């Protein structure tokens, strides 16, 4: 019969790879907690309106990438394409701002975007998101970036490039928007079809375009940084000063506008040269107007999203899951031995010892082969003779030496070995 495969752009994470995911998630949890972040878990499905208002109607995500459907004919729902909008929705809905003036949250999980799948780009992908709400201080920006870089270094990723920019605020950005619109008018014919459209809907997005011709047109375009108001310029300078104080290297990229409308002031990206076209591993920025736009009080915020698939693909860890080697394999031969062995095995497991057993009734030779393949440190052999004598054979798979051990001593003996290993 024909097999059913996964949906295009949706990827399975197999056990050997999941080991790496755990490593990343656990490291992130540990580091986030010492910086005062608490986990929030959110629904994958939200009202479509949330993303339209939060991310912006004239963005690629909202225009063409969302998985949206009409639920029972009365409400449009969307599989979340990113996490920030949901975090802010929950922050407002549960008045989290009332508990503490500064709230630091993180969340991890799948996001959905109907993009064209390619290496490093999926339709279901995973992010680790961290958001700080309630501070517009530039030190908060630097601290968040410092934590992020520390996490990546702890994971062994030393060569990621940090780029930062300031997108200004609602007071100074309109002047830049006008300047860029004027600059591009008359050059319309040199732009790709998407950018011709962006010119009318969201001209800043032309900076995001990867098409070479569009990039060439932009070579002599006005720079966003030249349009910053005094407050935004001071803010950006202090972010840079604090990053320097913390010893976090960065470069300023005045062309980085990022794809979501809610960003204000500081934005940043971490990129790698090792992943080809999909080189952005982390994206983030400040979103000072978003809480208000979504119906909450005027509260500033900043956050980032790490792309898990891209991050994990850069980790130089072994891929075969062999870090999960059983300490003990029990080769049970015969029905009585199988029952007794199952009991021993499961009693060890509830003591936290990884023990493996085979109920197939295969020969000793084939069971020893499997023990070897699994990389077990010891094998316990329990056959008819052992059942009669109530004594099993314990084989050290490295030295191939064997000792006899009575059934009632096995548990304590293996627990002691586990402590030594
Ligand atoms: P964004 O939310 O677009 O700022 O993306 C933040 C990070 O998520 C990016 O830097 C990528 O690492 C990752 N990412 C975004 N879209 C995808 C995708 N379609 N497939 C895999 N990773 C993605």
PDB file of C-alpha atoms in Angstrom, residues 87-378:
ATOM      1  CA  UNK A  87       2.815  36.739  24.262  1.00  0.00           C
ATOM      2  CA  UNK A  88       1.522  40.314  24.275  1.00  0.00           C
ATOM      3  CA  UNK A  89      -2.086  39.141  23.924  1.00  0.00           C
ATOM      4  CA  UNK A  90      -1.692  36.969  27.027  1.00  0.00           C
ATOM      5  CA  UNK A  91       0.248  39.697  28.874  1.00  0.00           C
ATOM      6  CA  UNK A  92      -2.657  42.096  28.349  1.00  0.00           C
ATOM      7  CA  UNK A  93      -5.448  39.551  28.831  1.00  0.00           C
ATOM      8  CA  UNK A  94      -4.085  38.415  32.210  1.00  0.00           C
ATOM      9  CA  UNK A  95      -2.897  41.910  33.288  1.00  0.00           C
ATOM     10  CA  UNK A  96       0.610  40.577  33.875  1.00  0.00           C
ATOM     11  CA  UNK A  97       1.797  44.185  33.909  1.00  0.00           C
ATOM     12  CA  UNK A  98      -0.023  44.667  37.222  1.00  0.00           C
ATOM     13  CA  UNK A  99       2.206  42.163  39.004  1.00  0.00           C
ATOM     14  CA  UNK A 100       5.562  43.802  38.318  1.00  0.00           C
ATOM     15  CA  UNK A 101       6.657  46.810  36.244  1.00  0.00           C
ATOM     16  CA  UNK A 102       9.159  44.695  34.311  1.00  0.00           C
ATOM     17  CA  UNK A 103       8.033  41.273  33.140  1.00  0.00           C
ATOM     18  CA  UNK A 104      10.448  38.900  31.374  1.00  0.00           C
ATOM     19  CA  UNK A 105       8.927  35.979  29.527  1.00  0.00           C
ATOM     20  CA  UNK A 106      10.138  33.187  27.310  1.00  0.00           C
ATOM     21  CA  UNK A 107       8.363  30.562  25.268  1.00  0.00           C
ATOM     22  CA  UNK A 108       9.358  27.740  22.941  1.00  0.00           C
ATOM     23  CA  UNK A 109       7.441  25.958  20.245  1.00  0.00           C
ATOM     24  CA  UNK A 110       6.302  25.612  16.637  1.00  0.00           C
ATOM     25  CA  UNK A 111       5.403  28.478  14.296  1.00  0.00           C
ATOM     26  CA  UNK A 112       3.689  28.183  10.923  1.00  0.00           C
ATOM     27  CA  UNK A 113       4.356  30.138   7.736  1.00  0.00           C
ATOM     28  CA  UNK A 114       3.356  29.147   4.252  1.00  0.00           C
ATOM     29  CA  UNK A 115       6.731  30.028   2.724  1.00  0.00           C
ATOM     30  CA  UNK A 116       8.394  28.225  -0.160  1.00  0.00           C
ATOM     31  CA  UNK A 117      10.201  25.336   1.563  1.00  0.00           C
ATOM     32  CA  UNK A 118      13.939  24.999   1.027  1.00  0.00           C
ATOM     33  CA  UNK A 119      16.966  24.049   3.125  1.00  0.00           C
ATOM     34  CA  UNK A 120      16.654  25.909   6.432  1.00  0.00           C
ATOM     35  CA  UNK A 121      13.161  27.152   5.596  1.00  0.00           C
ATOM     36  CA  UNK A 122      10.113  25.175   6.645  1.00  0.00           C
ATOM     37  CA  UNK A 123       6.393  25.707   6.935  1.00  0.00           C
ATOM     38  CA  UNK A 124       6.405  24.463  10.485  1.00  0.00           C
ATOM     39  CA  UNK A 125       9.523  25.600  12.294  1.00  0.00           C
ATOM     40  CA  UNK A 126      10.373  26.202  15.939  1.00  0.00           C
ATOM     41  CA  UNK A 127      11.465  29.240  17.840  1.00  0.00           C
ATOM     42  CA  UNK A 128      12.727  30.097  21.272  1.00  0.00           C
ATOM     43  CA  UNK A 129      11.338  33.531  22.076  1.00  0.00           C
ATOM     44  CA  UNK A 130      12.269  35.856  24.908  1.00  0.00           C
ATOM     45  CA  UNK A 131      10.546  39.166  25.594  1.00  0.00           C
ATOM     46  CA  UNK A 132      11.107  41.911  28.166  1.00  0.00           C
ATOM     47  CA  UNK A 133       8.065  44.074  28.835  1.00  0.00           C
ATOM     48  CA  UNK A 134       8.014  47.291  30.782  1.00  0.00           C
ATOM     49  CA  UNK A 135      11.409  48.853  30.100  1.00  0.00           C
ATOM     50  CA  UNK A 136      12.466  51.185  27.314  1.00  0.00           C
ATOM     51  CA  UNK A 137      15.908  51.657  28.804  1.00  0.00           C
ATOM     52  CA  UNK A 138      18.742  51.063  26.313  1.00  0.00           C
ATOM     53  CA  UNK A 139      20.473  48.947  28.956  1.00  0.00           C
ATOM     54  CA  UNK A 140      17.602  46.505  28.683  1.00  0.00           C
ATOM     55  CA  UNK A 141      18.322  46.131  24.965  1.00  0.00           C
ATOM     56  CA  UNK A 142      22.010  45.537  25.621  1.00  0.00           C
ATOM     57  CA  UNK A 143      21.291  43.109  28.451  1.00  0.00           C
ATOM     58  CA  UNK A 144      18.911  41.054  26.301  1.00  0.00           C
ATOM     59  CA  UNK A 145      21.447  40.869  23.463  1.00  0.00           C
ATOM     60  CA  UNK A 146      24.213  40.026  25.950  1.00  0.00           C
ATOM     61  CA  UNK A 147      22.121  37.128  27.302  1.00  0.00           C
ATOM     62  CA  UNK A 148      21.395  35.896  23.787  1.00  0.00           C
ATOM     63  CA  UNK A 149      25.058  35.950  22.760  1.00  0.00           C
ATOM     64  CA  UNK A 150      25.982  34.202  26.014  1.00  0.00           C
ATOM     65  CA  UNK A 151      23.460  31.452  25.236  1.00  0.00           C
ATOM     66  CA  UNK A 152      24.871  30.961  21.744  1.00  0.00           C
ATOM     67  CA  UNK A 153      28.434  30.860  23.078  1.00  0.00           C
ATOM     68  CA  UNK A 154      27.433  28.333  25.739  1.00  0.00           C
ATOM     69  CA  UNK A 155      26.035  26.165  22.948  1.00  0.00           C
ATOM     70  CA  UNK A 156      29.441  26.350  21.263  1.00  0.00           C
ATOM     71  CA  UNK A 157      28.424  28.802  18.540  1.00  0.00           C
ATOM     72  CA  UNK A 158      31.158  31.391  18.592  1.00  0.00           C
ATOM     73  CA  UNK A 159      31.176  32.612  15.017  1.00  0.00           C
ATOM     74  CA  UNK A 160      27.730  34.181  14.658  1.00  0.00           C
ATOM     75  CA  UNK A 161      27.765  37.778  13.495  1.00  0.00           C
ATOM     76  CA  UNK A 162      25.695  40.301  15.457  1.00  0.00           C
ATOM     77  CA  UNK A 163      24.255  43.205  13.488  1.00  0.00           C
ATOM     78  CA  UNK A 164      22.212  45.964  15.047  1.00  0.00           C
ATOM     79  CA  UNK A 165      20.255  48.917  13.770  1.00  0.00           C
ATOM     80  CA  UNK A 166      17.751  51.475  14.967  1.00  0.00           C
ATOM     81  CA  UNK A 167      14.451  51.867  13.154  1.00  0.00           C
ATOM     82  CA  UNK A 168      13.559  55.079  14.991  1.00  0.00           C
ATOM     83  CA  UNK A 169      10.170  55.725  16.506  1.00  0.00           C
ATOM     84  CA  UNK A 170       6.734  56.772  15.320  1.00  0.00           C
ATOM     85  CA  UNK A 171       7.900  60.391  15.390  1.00  0.00           C
ATOM     86  CA  UNK A 172      11.013  60.116  13.237  1.00  0.00           C
ATOM     87  CA  UNK A 173      10.315  57.156  10.963  1.00  0.00           C
ATOM     88  CA  UNK A 174       7.673  58.862   8.805  1.00  0.00           C
ATOM     89  CA  UNK A 175      10.291  61.356   7.523  1.00  0.00           C
ATOM     90  CA  UNK A 176      12.490  58.465   6.437  1.00  0.00           C
ATOM     91  CA  UNK A 177       9.535  56.751   4.821  1.00  0.00           C
ATOM     92  CA  UNK A 178       8.847  59.896   2.796  1.00  0.00           C
ATOM     93  CA  UNK A 179      12.525  60.196   1.847  1.00  0.00           C
ATOM     94  CA  UNK A 180      12.764  56.583   0.700  1.00  0.00           C
ATOM     95  CA  UNK A 181       9.498  56.858  -1.247  1.00  0.00           C
ATOM     96  CA  UNK A 182      10.819  59.963  -3.028  1.00  0.00           C
ATOM     97  CA  UNK A 183      14.165  58.287  -3.669  1.00  0.00           C
ATOM     98  CA  UNK A 184      12.522  55.213  -5.198  1.00  0.00           C
ATOM     99  CA  UNK A 185       9.910  57.021  -7.268  1.00  0.00           C
ATOM    100  CA  UNK A 186      11.176  57.187 -10.810  1.00  0.00           C
ATOM    101  CA  UNK A 187      13.253  54.044 -10.161  1.00  0.00           C
ATOM    102  CA  UNK A 188      10.152  51.847 -10.076  1.00  0.00           C
ATOM    103  CA  UNK A 189      11.059  50.127 -13.319  1.00  0.00           C
ATOM    104  CA  UNK A 190      14.372  48.922 -11.884  1.00  0.00           C
ATOM    105  CA  UNK A 191      12.657  47.133  -8.972  1.00  0.00           C
ATOM    106  CA  UNK A 192      11.269  43.595  -8.864  1.00  0.00           C
ATOM    107  CA  UNK A 193       7.488  43.098  -8.989  1.00  0.00           C
ATOM    108  CA  UNK A 194       7.211  42.562  -5.229  1.00  0.00           C
ATOM    109  CA  UNK A 195       9.111  45.772  -4.495  1.00  0.00           C
ATOM    110  CA  UNK A 196       7.010  47.764  -6.965  1.00  0.00           C
ATOM    111  CA  UNK A 197       4.033  46.738  -4.883  1.00  0.00           C
ATOM    112  CA  UNK A 198       5.871  47.387  -1.582  1.00  0.00           C
ATOM    113  CA  UNK A 199       6.592  50.896  -2.769  1.00  0.00           C
ATOM    114  CA  UNK A 200       2.904  51.653  -2.327  1.00  0.00           C
ATOM    115  CA  UNK A 201       2.160  49.543   0.725  1.00  0.00           C
ATOM    116  CA  UNK A 202       5.329  49.453   2.843  1.00  0.00           C
ATOM    117  CA  UNK A 203       8.345  51.090   1.146  1.00  0.00           C
ATOM    118  CA  UNK A 204      10.764  50.204   3.967  1.00  0.00           C
ATOM    119  CA  UNK A 205      10.316  46.548   3.085  1.00  0.00           C
ATOM    120  CA  UNK A 206      12.267  47.105  -0.124  1.00  0.00           C
ATOM    121  CA  UNK A 207      15.370  46.919   2.107  1.00  0.00           C
ATOM    122  CA  UNK A 208      14.470  43.328   2.966  1.00  0.00           C
ATOM    123  CA  UNK A 209      14.431  42.270  -0.678  1.00  0.00           C
ATOM    124  CA  UNK A 210      17.140  39.800  -1.669  1.00  0.00           C
ATOM    125  CA  UNK A 211      16.893  40.523  -5.445  1.00  0.00           C
ATOM    126  CA  UNK A 212      20.252  41.857  -6.687  1.00  0.00           C
ATOM    127  CA  UNK A 213      18.726  44.623  -8.848  1.00  0.00           C
ATOM    128  CA  UNK A 214      16.760  45.997  -5.903  1.00  0.00           C
ATOM    129  CA  UNK A 215      19.868  45.958  -3.728  1.00  0.00           C
ATOM    130  CA  UNK A 216      21.748  47.880  -6.424  1.00  0.00           C
ATOM    131  CA  UNK A 217      19.041  50.532  -6.553  1.00  0.00           C
ATOM    132  CA  UNK A 218      19.316  50.892  -2.775  1.00  0.00           C
ATOM    133  CA  UNK A 219      23.092  51.368  -2.806  1.00  0.00           C
ATOM    134  CA  UNK A 220      22.740  55.148  -2.807  1.00  0.00           C
ATOM    135  CA  UNK A 221      19.480  55.314  -0.841  1.00  0.00           C
ATOM    136  CA  UNK A 222      19.103  57.568   2.217  1.00  0.00           C
ATOM    137  CA  UNK A 223      20.153  55.950   5.512  1.00  0.00           C
ATOM    138  CA  UNK A 224      17.601  55.396   8.224  1.00  0.00           C
ATOM    139  CA  UNK A 225      20.133  56.305  10.891  1.00  0.00           C
ATOM    140  CA  UNK A 226      20.433  59.842   9.475  1.00  0.00           C
ATOM    141  CA  UNK A 227      16.741  60.419  10.191  1.00  0.00           C
ATOM    142  CA  UNK A 228      16.682  59.443  13.866  1.00  0.00           C
ATOM    143  CA  UNK A 229      15.326  62.052  16.291  1.00  0.00           C
ATOM    144  CA  UNK A 230      17.583  63.075  19.188  1.00  0.00           C
ATOM    145  CA  UNK A 231      15.916  60.707  21.638  1.00  0.00           C
ATOM    146  CA  UNK A 232      16.274  57.725  19.279  1.00  0.00           C
ATOM    147  CA  UNK A 233      19.869  58.623  18.440  1.00  0.00           C
ATOM    148  CA  UNK A 234      20.794  58.842  22.156  1.00  0.00           C
ATOM    149  CA  UNK A 235      19.011  55.562  22.804  1.00  0.00           C
ATOM    150  CA  UNK A 236      20.898  53.796  20.032  1.00  0.00           C
ATOM    151  CA  UNK A 237      24.229  55.231  21.172  1.00  0.00           C
ATOM    152  CA  UNK A 238      23.656  53.989  24.669  1.00  0.00           C
ATOM    153  CA  UNK A 239      22.777  50.505  23.416  1.00  0.00           C
ATOM    154  CA  UNK A 240      26.081  50.456  21.540  1.00  0.00           C
ATOM    155  CA  UNK A 241      28.011  51.861  24.505  1.00  0.00           C
ATOM    156  CA  UNK A 242      26.599  49.221  26.852  1.00  0.00           C
ATOM    157  CA  UNK A 243      27.292  46.368  24.428  1.00  0.00           C
ATOM    158  CA  UNK A 244      30.889  47.594  24.223  1.00  0.00           C
ATOM    159  CA  UNK A 245      31.075  47.756  28.020  1.00  0.00           C
ATOM    160  CA  UNK A 246      29.826  44.138  28.175  1.00  0.00           C
ATOM    161  CA  UNK A 247      32.419  43.048  25.614  1.00  0.00           C
ATOM    162  CA  UNK A 248      29.820  41.982  23.025  1.00  0.00           C
ATOM    163  CA  UNK A 249      31.117  42.632  19.485  1.00  0.00           C
ATOM    164  CA  UNK A 250      28.599  43.959  16.955  1.00  0.00           C
ATOM    165  CA  UNK A 251      28.390  45.908  13.739  1.00  0.00           C
ATOM    166  CA  UNK A 252      25.796  48.492  12.719  1.00  0.00           C
ATOM    167  CA  UNK A 253      23.830  47.635   9.584  1.00  0.00           C
ATOM    168  CA  UNK A 254      21.679  50.613   8.656  1.00  0.00           C
ATOM    169  CA  UNK A 255      19.886  48.601   5.949  1.00  0.00           C
ATOM    170  CA  UNK A 256      18.449  45.993   8.278  1.00  0.00           C
ATOM    171  CA  UNK A 257      14.745  46.807   8.630  1.00  0.00           C
ATOM    172  CA  UNK A 258      13.396  43.336   9.540  1.00  0.00           C
ATOM    173  CA  UNK A 259      10.161  41.931   8.231  1.00  0.00           C
ATOM    174  CA  UNK A 260       7.618  42.829  10.882  1.00  0.00           C
ATOM    175  CA  UNK A 261       5.909  46.176  11.244  1.00  0.00           C
ATOM    176  CA  UNK A 262       5.915  46.390  15.012  1.00  0.00           C
ATOM    177  CA  UNK A 263       9.610  47.073  15.438  1.00  0.00           C
ATOM    178  CA  UNK A 264      10.791  50.430  16.763  1.00  0.00           C
ATOM    179  CA  UNK A 265      14.289  51.614  17.688  1.00  0.00           C
ATOM    180  CA  UNK A 266      16.761  48.761  18.286  1.00  0.00           C
ATOM    181  CA  UNK A 267      16.611  45.797  15.939  1.00  0.00           C
ATOM    182  CA  UNK A 268      19.181  43.040  15.666  1.00  0.00           C
ATOM    183  CA  UNK A 269      20.030  39.871  13.832  1.00  0.00           C
ATOM    184  CA  UNK A 270      22.543  37.090  14.283  1.00  0.00           C
ATOM    185  CA  UNK A 271      23.707  35.521  11.082  1.00  0.00           C
ATOM    186  CA  UNK A 272      26.090  32.777  10.036  1.00  0.00           C
ATOM    187  CA  UNK A 273      28.028  32.131   6.893  1.00  0.00           C
ATOM    188  CA  UNK A 274      27.592  28.367   7.232  1.00  0.00           C
ATOM    189  CA  UNK A 275      23.900  28.041   6.301  1.00  0.00           C
ATOM    190  CA  UNK A 276      23.802  29.449   2.765  1.00  0.00           C
ATOM    191  CA  UNK A 277      20.831  31.611   1.775  1.00  0.00           C
ATOM    192  CA  UNK A 278      18.895  31.119   5.029  1.00  0.00           C
ATOM    193  CA  UNK A 279      21.628  32.698   7.114  1.00  0.00           C
ATOM    194  CA  UNK A 280      19.609  34.438   9.857  1.00  0.00           C
ATOM    195  CA  UNK A 281      19.582  32.387  13.045  1.00  0.00           C
ATOM    196  CA  UNK A 282      18.096  34.959  15.412  1.00  0.00           C
ATOM    197  CA  UNK A 283      16.036  38.078  14.821  1.00  0.00           C
ATOM    198  CA  UNK A 284      14.809  40.573  17.341  1.00  0.00           C
ATOM    199  CA  UNK A 285      13.963  44.108  18.201  1.00  0.00           C
ATOM    200  CA  UNK A 286      12.104  46.635  20.257  1.00  0.00           C
ATOM    201  CA  UNK A 287       8.342  47.035  19.875  1.00  0.00           C
ATOM    202  CA  UNK A 288       7.386  50.006  21.999  1.00  0.00           C
ATOM    203  CA  UNK A 289       3.926  50.578  20.497  1.00  0.00           C
ATOM    204  CA  UNK A 290       2.721  46.990  20.267  1.00  0.00           C
ATOM    205  CA  UNK A 291       1.118  46.566  23.701  1.00  0.00           C
ATOM    206  CA  UNK A 292      -0.957  49.694  23.097  1.00  0.00           C
ATOM    207  CA  UNK A 293      -1.822  48.649  19.528  1.00  0.00           C
ATOM    208  CA  UNK A 294      -3.190  45.397  20.898  1.00  0.00           C
ATOM    209  CA  UNK A 295      -5.419  47.202  23.384  1.00  0.00           C
ATOM    210  CA  UNK A 296      -3.155  47.325  26.453  1.00  0.00           C
ATOM    211  CA  UNK A 297      -1.507  50.199  28.282  1.00  0.00           C
ATOM    212  CA  UNK A 298       1.432  52.134  26.864  1.00  0.00           C
ATOM    213  CA  UNK A 299       4.198  49.686  27.752  1.00  0.00           C
ATOM    214  CA  UNK A 300       7.521  49.243  25.976  1.00  0.00           C
ATOM    215  CA  UNK A 301       8.938  45.884  24.969  1.00  0.00           C
ATOM    216  CA  UNK A 302      11.841  44.143  23.307  1.00  0.00           C
ATOM    217  CA  UNK A 303      12.419  40.539  22.338  1.00  0.00           C
ATOM    218  CA  UNK A 304      14.065  38.015  20.070  1.00  0.00           C
ATOM    219  CA  UNK A 305      13.275  34.772  18.294  1.00  0.00           C
ATOM    220  CA  UNK A 306      15.862  32.041  17.757  1.00  0.00           C
ATOM    221  CA  UNK A 307      15.210  29.713  14.829  1.00  0.00           C
ATOM    222  CA  UNK A 308      15.664  26.237  16.315  1.00  0.00           C
ATOM    223  CA  UNK A 309      16.136  24.283  13.079  1.00  0.00           C
ATOM    224  CA  UNK A 310      18.909  26.594  11.935  1.00  0.00           C
ATOM    225  CA  UNK A 311      20.542  26.669  15.354  1.00  0.00           C
ATOM    226  CA  UNK A 312      20.442  22.902  15.797  1.00  0.00           C
ATOM    227  CA  UNK A 313      21.854  22.317  12.313  1.00  0.00           C
ATOM    228  CA  UNK A 314      24.944  24.262  13.396  1.00  0.00           C
ATOM    229  CA  UNK A 315      25.647  22.234  16.515  1.00  0.00           C
ATOM    230  CA  UNK A 316      28.676  20.007  16.291  1.00  0.00           C
ATOM    231  CA  UNK A 317      27.234  17.295  18.530  1.00  0.00           C
ATOM    232  CA  UNK A 318      27.089  13.617  17.623  1.00  0.00           C
ATOM    233  CA  UNK A 319      23.928  12.860  15.735  1.00  0.00           C
ATOM    234  CA  UNK A 320      23.330   9.254  16.677  1.00  0.00           C
ATOM    235  CA  UNK A 321      21.815   9.536  20.127  1.00  0.00           C
ATOM    236  CA  UNK A 322      24.575   7.382  21.546  1.00  0.00           C
ATOM    237  CA  UNK A 323      24.673   9.529  24.639  1.00  0.00           C
ATOM    238  CA  UNK A 324      21.667   7.414  25.624  1.00  0.00           C
ATOM    239  CA  UNK A 325      23.527   4.153  26.015  1.00  0.00           C
ATOM    240  CA  UNK A 326      21.925   1.654  28.368  1.00  0.00           C
ATOM    241  CA  UNK A 327      24.069   0.849  31.367  1.00  0.00           C
ATOM    242  CA  UNK A 328      22.726  -2.651  31.429  1.00  0.00           C
ATOM    243  CA  UNK A 329      21.293  -5.040  28.881  1.00  0.00           C
ATOM    244  CA  UNK A 330      19.467  -8.090  30.159  1.00  0.00           C
ATOM    245  CA  UNK A 331      19.640 -11.108  27.925  1.00  0.00           C
ATOM    246  CA  UNK A 332      16.803 -13.348  29.045  1.00  0.00           C
ATOM    247  CA  UNK A 333      16.662 -16.909  27.718  1.00  0.00           C
ATOM    248  CA  UNK A 334      13.475 -18.878  28.325  1.00  0.00           C
ATOM    249  CA  UNK A 335      10.022 -17.954  29.639  1.00  0.00           C
ATOM    250  CA  UNK A 336      10.804 -18.034  33.367  1.00  0.00           C
ATOM    251  CA  UNK A 337      13.953 -15.996  32.843  1.00  0.00           C
ATOM    252  CA  UNK A 338      12.010 -13.464  30.794  1.00  0.00           C
ATOM    253  CA  UNK A 339       9.584 -12.774  33.633  1.00  0.00           C
ATOM    254  CA  UNK A 340      12.267 -12.541  36.300  1.00  0.00           C
ATOM    255  CA  UNK A 341      14.446 -10.363  34.017  1.00  0.00           C
ATOM    256  CA  UNK A 342      11.546  -8.024  33.252  1.00  0.00           C
ATOM    257  CA  UNK A 343      11.058  -7.523  36.980  1.00  0.00           C
ATOM    258  CA  UNK A 344      14.768  -6.819  37.566  1.00  0.00           C
ATOM    259  CA  UNK A 345      14.898  -4.485  34.574  1.00  0.00           C
ATOM    260  CA  UNK A 346      11.889  -2.404  35.544  1.00  0.00           C
ATOM    261  CA  UNK A 347      12.950  -2.189  39.201  1.00  0.00           C
ATOM    262  CA  UNK A 348      16.271  -0.741  38.038  1.00  0.00           C
ATOM    263  CA  UNK A 349      14.523   1.685  35.692  1.00  0.00           C
ATOM    264  CA  UNK A 350      12.418   3.175  38.466  1.00  0.00           C
ATOM    265  CA  UNK A 351      15.694   3.798  40.327  1.00  0.00           C
ATOM    266  CA  UNK A 352      16.718   5.945  37.340  1.00  0.00           C
ATOM    267  CA  UNK A 353      18.993   3.411  35.671  1.00  0.00           C
ATOM    268  CA  UNK A 354      18.720   2.994  31.929  1.00  0.00           C
ATOM    269  CA  UNK A 355      18.388  -0.771  31.434  1.00  0.00           C
ATOM    270  CA  UNK A 356      17.260  -2.549  28.281  1.00  0.00           C
ATOM    271  CA  UNK A 357      15.701  -5.965  27.755  1.00  0.00           C
ATOM    272  CA  UNK A 358      14.665  -8.065  24.790  1.00  0.00           C
ATOM    273  CA  UNK A 359      11.431 -10.077  24.996  1.00  0.00           C
ATOM    274  CA  UNK A 360      11.883 -11.679  21.598  1.00  0.00           C
ATOM    275  CA  UNK A 361      13.319 -14.947  22.925  1.00  0.00           C
ATOM    276  CA  UNK A 362      16.208 -14.782  20.451  1.00  0.00           C
ATOM    277  CA  UNK A 363      19.462 -16.698  20.946  1.00  0.00           C
ATOM    278  CA  UNK A 364      22.148 -15.500  23.359  1.00  0.00           C
ATOM    279  CA  UNK A 365      24.395 -14.709  20.413  1.00  0.00           C
ATOM    280  CA  UNK A 366      21.886 -12.435  18.748  1.00  0.00           C
ATOM    281  CA  UNK A 367      21.007 -10.733  22.041  1.00  0.00           C
ATOM    282  CA  UNK A 368      24.701 -10.094  22.761  1.00  0.00           C
ATOM    283  CA  UNK A 369      24.990  -8.588  19.307  1.00  0.00           C
ATOM    284  CA  UNK A 370      22.145  -6.184  20.064  1.00  0.00           C
ATOM    285  CA  UNK A 371      23.664  -5.284  23.455  1.00  0.00           C
ATOM    286  CA  UNK A 372      26.865  -4.444  21.637  1.00  0.00           C
ATOM    287  CA  UNK A 373      25.081  -2.367  19.014  1.00  0.00           C
ATOM    288  CA  UNK A 374      23.250  -0.358  21.667  1.00  0.00           C
ATOM    289  CA  UNK A 375      26.605   0.361  23.307  1.00  0.00           C
ATOM    290  CA  UNK A 376      25.634  -1.183  26.664  1.00  0.00           C
ATOM    291  CA  UNK A 377      28.304  -1.143  29.341  1.00  0.00           C
ATOM    292  CA  UNK A 378      27.195  -4.415  31.008  1.00  0.00           C
TER     293      UNK A 378
END
